[in-house]
Each structure stands twice: as C-alpha cells, then as structure tokens.
Coordinates of C-alpha atoms and ligand atoms in Angstrom, one line a residue:
X1 CA 135.4 92.2 103.0
X2 CA 135.2 88.6 104.4
X3 CA 132.0 87.8 105.7
X4 CA 133.2 87.3 109.4
X5 CA 135.0 90.8 109.5
X6 CA 131.6 92.4 108.8
X7 CA 130.4 93.2 112.5
X8 CA 126.8 93.7 111.5
X9 CA 126.7 89.9 110.6
X10 CA 126.5 87.9 113.8
X11 CA 124.9 84.8 112.5
X12 CA 126.1 83.3 109.2
X13 CA 123.4 80.1 109.7
X14 CA 120.9 79.5 107.1
X15 CA 118.7 82.3 106.3
X16 CA 115.5 82.6 108.4
X17 CA 117.1 82.9 111.6
X18 CA 118.9 86.1 111.2
X19 CA 117.2 89.4 109.6
X20 CA 119.2 91.2 107.0
X21 CA 121.0 94.0 108.9
X22 CA 123.6 96.0 107.1
X23 CA 126.8 97.8 108.5
X24 CA 125.1 100.7 109.7
X25 CA 122.3 98.8 111.5
X26 CA 119.6 99.3 109.1
X27 CA 117.3 96.3 108.6
X28 CA 116.5 95.5 105.0
X29 CA 112.9 94.0 104.8
X30 CA 111.8 95.5 101.3
X31 CA 112.9 94.1 98.0
X32 CA 112.4 95.5 94.5
X33 CA 112.6 93.1 92.0
X34 CA 112.8 94.0 88.0
X35 CA 111.1 91.3 86.1
X36 CA 112.1 92.7 82.8
X37 CA 114.1 95.3 81.1
X38 CA 111.5 95.6 78.4
X39 CA 108.8 98.3 77.9
X40 CA 105.9 99.1 75.5
X41 CA 106.8 103.0 76.4
X42 CA 109.8 104.7 75.6
X43 CA 109.5 107.6 78.3
X44 CA 112.1 110.5 77.5
X45 CA 113.7 110.5 80.9
X46 CA 114.0 106.8 81.3
X47 CA 115.0 105.3 77.7
X48 CA 116.3 106.5 74.5
X49 CA 113.9 105.7 71.7
X50 CA 116.3 103.1 70.1
X51 CA 116.8 100.7 72.9
X52 CA 119.0 97.6 72.7
X53 CA 117.3 95.2 75.4
X54 CA 119.1 92.1 77.2
X55 CA 119.0 88.9 75.1
X56 CA 116.3 86.7 76.7
X57 CA 118.9 84.0 77.8
X58 CA 120.4 86.4 80.4
X59 CA 117.2 87.2 82.1
X60 CA 116.3 84.9 85.0
X61 CA 113.4 82.6 84.4
X62 CA 110.3 83.2 86.3
X63 CA 111.1 80.2 88.3
X64 CA 114.5 81.7 89.2
X65 CA 112.8 84.9 90.2
X66 CA 110.7 83.3 92.5
X67 CA 113.4 81.1 94.4
X68 CA 115.1 84.4 94.5
X69 CA 112.1 86.3 96.1
X70 CA 111.6 83.2 98.5
X71 CA 115.3 83.6 99.7
X72 CA 114.9 86.8 100.6
X73 CA 111.4 86.1 102.2
X74 CA 113.4 83.5 104.2
X75 CA 115.6 86.2 105.4
X76 CA 113.0 88.6 106.7
X77 CA 112.0 90.4 103.9
X78 CA 108.1 91.3 104.4
X79 CA 107.5 93.5 101.2
X80 CA 108.0 92.7 97.5
X81 CA 107.5 95.2 94.4
X82 CA 107.8 94.0 91.2
X83 CA 108.9 96.5 88.6
X84 CA 110.9 96.9 85.2
X85 CA 110.4 97.7 82.5
X86 CA 107.2 97.2 82.4
X87 CA 106.5 94.3 84.7
X88 CA 103.1 93.4 83.0
X89 CA 104.2 92.9 79.7
X90 CA 106.7 90.1 80.8
X91 CA 105.2 86.8 79.4
X92 CA 103.4 84.7 82.0
X93 CA 104.4 87.1 84.7
X94 CA 100.8 86.3 86.5
X95 CA 102.4 83.0 87.4
X96 CA 105.1 84.6 89.5
X97 CA 102.4 87.2 91.0
X98 CA 100.1 84.1 91.8
X99 CA 102.6 82.3 93.6
X100 CA 104.1 85.3 95.6
X101 CA 100.7 86.8 96.0
X102 CA 99.7 83.5 97.5
X103 CA 102.1 84.2 100.5
X104 CA 100.5 87.5 101.2
X105 CA 97.3 85.3 102.1
X106 CA 99.2 83.1 104.4
X107 CA 101.6 85.7 106.3
X108 CA 104.6 85.2 104.4
X109 CA 104.8 88.3 103.1
X110 CA 103.0 91.7 104.1
X111 CA 102.4 93.1 100.9
X112 CA 103.0 92.4 97.2
X113 CA 102.9 95.6 94.8
X114 CA 103.3 96.5 91.4
X115 CA 104.6 99.8 89.7
X116 CA 103.2 99.9 86.1
X117 CA 102.6 102.4 83.6
X118 CA 99.1 101.2 83.7
X119 CA 99.1 99.9 79.8
X120 CA 97.9 96.4 80.7
X121 CA 95.7 97.0 83.7
X122 CA 92.4 96.9 81.7
X123 CA 93.0 93.2 81.2
X124 CA 95.0 92.4 84.1
X125 CA 93.5 94.3 87.3
X126 CA 91.0 91.5 88.3
X127 CA 93.7 89.1 88.2
X128 CA 96.3 91.3 90.1
X129 CA 93.6 91.7 92.8
X130 CA 92.5 88.1 92.9
X131 CA 96.1 87.0 93.2
X132 CA 96.7 88.8 96.3
X133 CA 98.0 92.5 95.2
X134 CA 96.1 95.1 97.0
X135 CA 97.9 98.4 95.7
X136 CA 99.5 99.6 92.3
X137 CA 101.5 102.4 91.6
X138 CA 100.9 103.8 88.2
X139 CA 103.1 106.2 86.3
X140 CA 101.5 109.1 84.9
X141 CA 103.1 112.4 84.2
X142 CA 100.2 114.1 82.4
X143 CA 96.7 114.3 81.8
X144 CA 97.1 115.8 78.3
X145 CA 97.2 113.1 75.6
X146 CA 99.4 115.0 73.4
X147 CA 101.9 115.8 75.9
X148 CA 101.6 112.1 77.2
X149 CA 102.5 111.0 73.7
X150 CA 105.5 113.4 73.6
X151 CA 106.8 112.3 77.3
X152 CA 105.9 108.3 76.6
X153 CA 106.8 108.7 72.8
X154 CA 104.5 105.3 72.6
X155 CA 102.0 105.4 75.2
X156 CA 98.3 106.0 74.8
X157 CA 96.7 108.1 77.3
X158 CA 93.2 106.6 76.9
X159 CA 94.8 103.0 77.3
X160 CA 96.3 104.1 80.6
X161 CA 93.2 105.8 81.7
X162 CA 90.9 102.6 81.1
X163 CA 93.3 100.9 83.2
X164 CA 93.2 103.0 86.0
X165 CA 89.5 102.7 85.9
X166 CA 89.6 99.0 85.9
X167 CA 92.1 99.1 88.6
X168 CA 89.6 101.1 90.7
X169 CA 86.7 98.8 89.6
X170 CA 88.9 95.7 90.8
X171 CA 89.6 97.2 94.1
X172 CA 93.3 98.0 93.9
X173 CA 94.5 101.0 95.7
X174 CA 96.1 103.6 93.3
X175 CA 98.9 105.6 93.9
X176 CA 99.9 108.0 90.8
X177 CA 103.8 108.6 90.4
X178 CA 104.6 111.8 88.4
X179 CA 108.1 112.7 87.5
X180 CA 108.3 116.5 87.5
X181 CA 109.8 117.8 84.2
X182 CA 110.6 121.2 83.5
X183 CA 108.9 122.5 80.5
X184 CA 106.7 119.9 80.5
X185 CA 104.2 119.4 83.3
X186 CA 105.2 121.9 85.7
X187 CA 102.4 123.9 85.1
X188 CA 100.1 121.0 85.2
X189 CA 101.0 119.3 88.4
X190 CA 98.4 121.1 90.5
X191 CA 95.9 119.9 88.4
X192 CA 97.0 116.7 88.6
X193 CA 96.9 117.0 92.4
X194 CA 93.4 118.4 92.4
X195 CA 92.2 115.2 89.9
X196 CA 94.0 112.7 92.4
X197 CA 91.9 114.2 95.4
X198 CA 88.8 113.8 93.3
X199 CA 89.5 110.4 92.6
X200 CA 91.0 109.5 95.9
X201 CA 94.3 108.6 94.6
X202 CA 97.4 109.6 96.7
X203 CA 100.3 111.0 94.6
X204 CA 104.0 111.0 94.4
X205 CA 106.1 113.5 92.6
X206 CA 109.5 112.4 91.7
X207 CA 112.7 114.5 90.9
X208 CA 114.2 113.1 87.7
X209 CA 117.3 111.0 88.3
X210 CA 120.5 111.0 86.2
X211 CA 120.5 107.3 85.2
X212 CA 121.5 105.9 82.0
X213 CA 122.2 107.5 78.5
X214 CA 119.0 108.9 77.4
X215 CA 120.1 109.8 73.7
X216 CA 119.5 113.3 72.6
X217 CA 117.5 114.3 75.9
X218 CA 119.4 116.5 78.4
X219 CA 118.9 116.0 81.9
X220 CA 119.5 119.6 82.8
X221 CA 116.8 120.5 80.5
X222 CA 114.5 118.1 82.1
X223 CA 115.9 118.8 85.8
X224 CA 112.8 120.5 87.9
X225 CA 113.7 121.0 91.6
X226 CA 110.9 119.5 93.7
X227 CA 111.5 122.6 96.3
X228 CA 110.1 124.6 93.2
X229 CA 107.2 122.3 92.7
X230 CA 106.5 122.4 96.4
X231 CA 106.5 126.2 96.8
X232 CA 104.4 126.3 93.3
X233 CA 101.7 123.7 94.7
X234 CA 101.6 125.7 98.2
X235 CA 100.4 128.6 96.5
X236 CA 97.2 126.5 95.5
X237 CA 97.1 123.7 98.3
X238 CA 97.7 123.7 102.0
X239 CA 100.4 121.1 102.5
X240 CA 101.2 119.9 106.0
X241 CA 104.2 118.0 106.7
X242 CA 103.1 114.7 108.2
X243 CA 105.5 111.9 109.6
X244 CA 104.4 109.1 107.4
X245 CA 107.5 107.0 106.4
X246 CA 108.0 104.0 104.3
X247 CA 111.8 103.6 104.5
X248 CA 112.2 105.1 100.9
X249 CA 113.1 108.3 99.5
X250 CA 109.7 109.9 99.8
X251 CA 108.7 112.6 102.3
X252 CA 105.0 113.0 103.0
X253 CA 102.4 116.0 103.4
X254 CA 98.8 115.8 103.7
X255 CA 96.9 118.0 101.2
X256 CA 94.4 119.6 103.5
X257 CA 91.8 120.3 100.8
X258 CA 91.5 117.1 99.3
X259 CA 92.7 114.8 102.3
X260 CA 95.0 113.0 100.3
X261 CA 98.8 112.1 100.9
X262 CA 101.4 113.9 98.6
X263 CA 104.7 112.5 98.5
X264 CA 107.9 114.3 97.2
X265 CA 110.8 111.9 96.2
X266 CA 114.1 113.8 96.0
X267 CA 116.8 111.4 95.6
X268 CA 119.6 113.9 94.8
X269 CA 119.5 115.1 98.1
X270 CA 120.5 112.9 100.7
X271 CA 117.6 112.8 103.1
X272 CA 116.5 109.4 102.8
X273 CA 119.6 107.2 103.1
X274 CA 119.7 107.0 106.7
X275 CA 116.4 105.0 106.9
X276 CA 116.9 102.8 103.7
X277 CA 115.3 99.5 104.2
X278 CA 115.6 98.4 100.5
X279 CA 117.5 96.7 97.9
X280 CA 117.1 96.0 94.3
X281 CA 117.3 93.1 92.0
X282 CA 117.6 93.3 88.2
X283 CA 116.0 91.1 85.7
X284 CA 119.4 89.4 85.3
X285 CA 119.9 88.8 89.0
X286 CA 122.0 91.7 89.7
X287 CA 121.4 92.7 93.2
X288 CA 121.9 96.5 93.7
X289 CA 122.5 97.4 97.4
X290 CA 121.8 101.2 96.5
X291 CA 119.9 102.8 93.5
X292 CA 122.7 105.3 93.1
X293 CA 125.6 103.2 93.3
X294 CA 127.0 100.8 90.9
X295 CA 128.1 98.1 93.4
X296 CA 126.4 95.0 93.0
X297 CA 126.2 91.2 93.5
X298 CA 125.8 88.5 91.0
X299 CA 122.7 86.5 92.3
X300 CA 122.3 84.8 89.2
X301 CA 125.7 83.1 89.0
X302 CA 125.4 82.4 92.8
X303 CA 122.1 80.6 92.4
X304 CA 123.3 78.7 89.2
X305 CA 126.6 77.7 90.6
X306 CA 125.6 77.3 94.3
X307 CA 121.8 76.7 94.3
X308 CA 120.0 78.1 97.3
X309 CA 122.8 77.7 99.8
X310 CA 124.9 79.8 97.5
X311 CA 122.3 82.5 96.8
X312 CA 121.8 82.6 100.8
X313 CA 125.4 83.4 101.1
X314 CA 125.9 85.7 98.5
X315 CA 122.6 87.8 99.9
X316 CA 124.2 88.0 103.3
X317 CA 127.5 88.9 101.9
X318 CA 125.9 91.7 99.9
X319 CA 124.0 93.2 102.5
X320 CA 127.0 93.6 104.3
X321 CA 128.6 95.9 101.6
X322 CA 125.4 98.1 101.4
X323 CA 126.9 101.6 101.3
X324 CA 125.9 104.5 103.5
X325 CA 124.4 106.5 100.7
X326 CA 124.4 107.3 97.2
X327 CA 126.5 109.6 94.8
X328 CA 123.8 111.4 92.5
X329 CA 124.9 114.7 91.6
X330 CA 123.0 117.0 88.8
X331 CA 124.5 120.2 88.2
X332 CA 126.1 122.0 85.3
X333 CA 129.4 120.0 85.6
X334 CA 127.6 116.9 86.0
X335 CA 125.0 116.4 83.5
X336 CA 126.3 112.8 82.6
X337 CA 124.6 109.6 84.4
X338 CA 125.7 109.3 87.6
X339 CA 125.0 105.7 87.2
X340 CA 125.6 104.0 84.0
X341 CA 122.4 101.8 83.7
X342 CA 119.1 103.1 83.0
X343 CA 116.0 102.9 85.3
X344 CA 114.1 100.2 83.5
X345 CA 117.2 97.6 84.6
X346 CA 117.2 98.6 88.1
X347 CA 113.4 99.4 88.3
X348 CA 112.3 102.4 90.1
Ligands
SAM401 N1 107.3 100.7 83.7 C1 106.9 100.9 85.1 C2 106.4 102.5 85.4 O1 106.7 103.2 84.3 O2 106.0 102.5 86.2 C3 107.8 100.5 86.0 C4 109.0 100.8 86.0 S1 109.9 102.5 85.7 C5 111.3 102.6 85.6 C6 109.6 102.9 87.4 C7 109.3 104.6 87.9 O3 110.6 105.0 87.6 C8 108.3 105.2 87.1 O4 107.5 106.0 87.8 C9 109.2 106.1 86.1 O5 108.5 107.3 85.9 C10 110.3 106.2 87.1 N2 111.5 106.7 86.4 C11 112.0 106.2 85.1 N3 113.4 107.0 84.8 C12 113.4 108.1 85.6 C13 114.5 109.0 85.9 N4 115.4 109.0 85.1 N5 114.2 109.9 87.0 C14 112.9 109.6 87.8 N6 112.3 108.8 87.8 C15 112.4 107.9 86.8
SF4_402 FE1 108.7 101.9 80.4 FE2 108.2 102.7 83.0 FE3 110.6 103.4 81.7 FE4 108.2 104.7 80.8 S1 109.4 104.8 83.0 S2 109.7 103.7 79.5 S3 106.8 103.3 81.3 S4 110.1 101.4 82.0

C-alpha cells in the first residue's frame, strides 16, 4: 500500500514527531531485537540438533543494531528486549547493552531487558546491572538435571542455576519462562511454581509454538494446552485472575499461596492480538510486524541503501502493514510449522 493511502499514518515527517500507530490503532512502543541466531543450547522445541546458522556477513553489526534501535526510539519505542538465539553469546554484546542501557538512565528508554538461557549470567550479571538492565527473563523448563539435558541437549543445569544466583546477587529482577512440554515437564510445573514462590521469581508458562523445522521432534507430541496446565495447577494453588497486562500474549494470575505473578502465554489462541504493542527485528534486520506471520520488511537494505532516512521511511511503511492477528494453527492436520523461521531467528 502506498504510504499516504494508509489512514493510520498522518505524519510522514522524520520520526520523533509521530508515534508508530498501526492501521488498527495500536501504538507500537516495544521492540524485540534478536541479536544473534546462534546459541550454546539446542532446545528440542526451538532448534534441530544440526543447525546451519547464518553466515556472519549477513548479520547486522553491533553498530547497525544500535542505529536501528535508536531510530525506533526516535519513533516512540520505550522498551527494548534483546533476545536471540542466545543474546549473551554474541561477541562484544556488552557494547550494545551499555549504549542502550545508558538511555534508561537519561530517560530515552523506560526499560532494556534481556531474554536469556542463563548460561552466561554467572560472569555477566554484574555488568548487565551496571549497564542499566534491571530485569532478565531466564528460560528454564525443568529443575531436573537429566531432564534439563534432554530438553536443551547441550545445556548444563548447574551453570544456569549459578547464573540465576549471580543475577539475584547483582540485583536483577528475574522472571522464569518455562515452555509446557507434554510428557516432559507437565508433572513438574507445580513444583517449579512453588520454587519460584520461594525464590521470589515471577513465572511465565509458554505454550509451544509451531515455528521452524525442528528435525525429528513432532510438535503434536510436545503440545500441551495451557488450559490443562492451569487446571492441574489449580488443584494445588489458588490462582486469581489479575488485570496486569504488558501488551503481549500473556494473561496473568496471582498465586495466592506465594504472592507471585504467574503468566500464561497462549499464542495459539487469539486472545492477545488486539492489544499487541510490539514488533520484532531479526539479527539480519528483517522487521516482523507479527510473530505469527511471514510478512516482513528488510530494514538492513533500507539502512545500507538509504541511511537513517531510508530506515525511518521503511519503519513507518512496515508499521502500516502490521496485520490484525496471526495464523498459528496446531492440530492433527497442521503439525507442520505455521511459519518457516525458527524462534531463534525472530527471538521469543
Ligand atoms: N536463548 C534465549 C532463551 O532461551 O531465553 C532467548 C531466545 S529463546 C528463542 C526465547 C524464548 O522462546 C525462550 O523462553 C524459549 O523457551 C522460547 N521458545 C523457543 N522456541 C519456542 C517454541 N517453538 N514455542 C514456544 N516457545 C519457544
Ligand atoms: Fe537457544 Fe533459547 Fe532456542 Fe533454547 S530456546 S535453543 S536457549 S535460543
């Protein structure tokens, strides 16, 4: 659609004067950036064991990533989450984190957060805090070392738990993200919730999403509806719905016994699209306006060909194409990935 045919875009002047508002009236103020597709784990629901990663030349440099983040900030983005792949394994990532983190100290950003598998936190937690990061999401699907190995293939639970302790000691708020996996951690999620209560961590349980070819694993074997998880947890805990929202796909309850928040992310239902406030950029600079759709915009080309002005125009144009909702379906007839890219490309 030509830019000026889009009723939502009333001001095509340089970014900084108009917030990013999509055709459905949603303000986009939250950016998730995948800084690498590489990872030191091979979680069974996320990657095949033999992964071919992108050639390094295709990745945005750290400088380009920063320019991109800054142009989004100029357009009203207030919160940035760095993800991956494993964001903390990208070489010199503290350079980007330090520069963006400085914006949280001067009011340029409300928050800079990281989603991590925790493997590098024991050595990086203090630096993250000093840089301005105040919260991290740590992905942890089980507290059983053997099961952890089976799920992550290459991960070491003790290393992650050390990282978790380091994050706590550094003063970082910790939220635990666990993917609900049928026959793997369904029996354990109650114990994990109790453990999060003891440790003072909020927890989010994520429904497995049909993203990317994962080799020999079958989505339907992994799929565990969160309605079932919630029903099971309700036998042990009192879960009270609360209106807390982040503009994302989570719905929250308070766990009365522990006082902690528990989020349920059910992307396969449509319960979150109407309030979606976010877009995602891959490590190669593709902007995805919806996690569950393939439509995207090549911001790397826009930046390399047109500089910051080209980037600004491409961002505005892409937000004008943000779709109303996603197309995830998982059932007996649709066990293939709904979108072909892996989660480590777009980031969680
Ligand atoms: N490596 C980091 C980590 O694991 O936290 C950041 C990237 S990872 C892709 C982000 C989140 O996506 C993790 O919480 C992970 O469990 C989740 N994830 C990956 N593949 C998924 C899938 N197919 N369905 C649901 N969640 C998935
Ligand atoms: Fe790596 Fe995170 Fe994917 Fe696991 S979920 S393989 S830690 S990117």
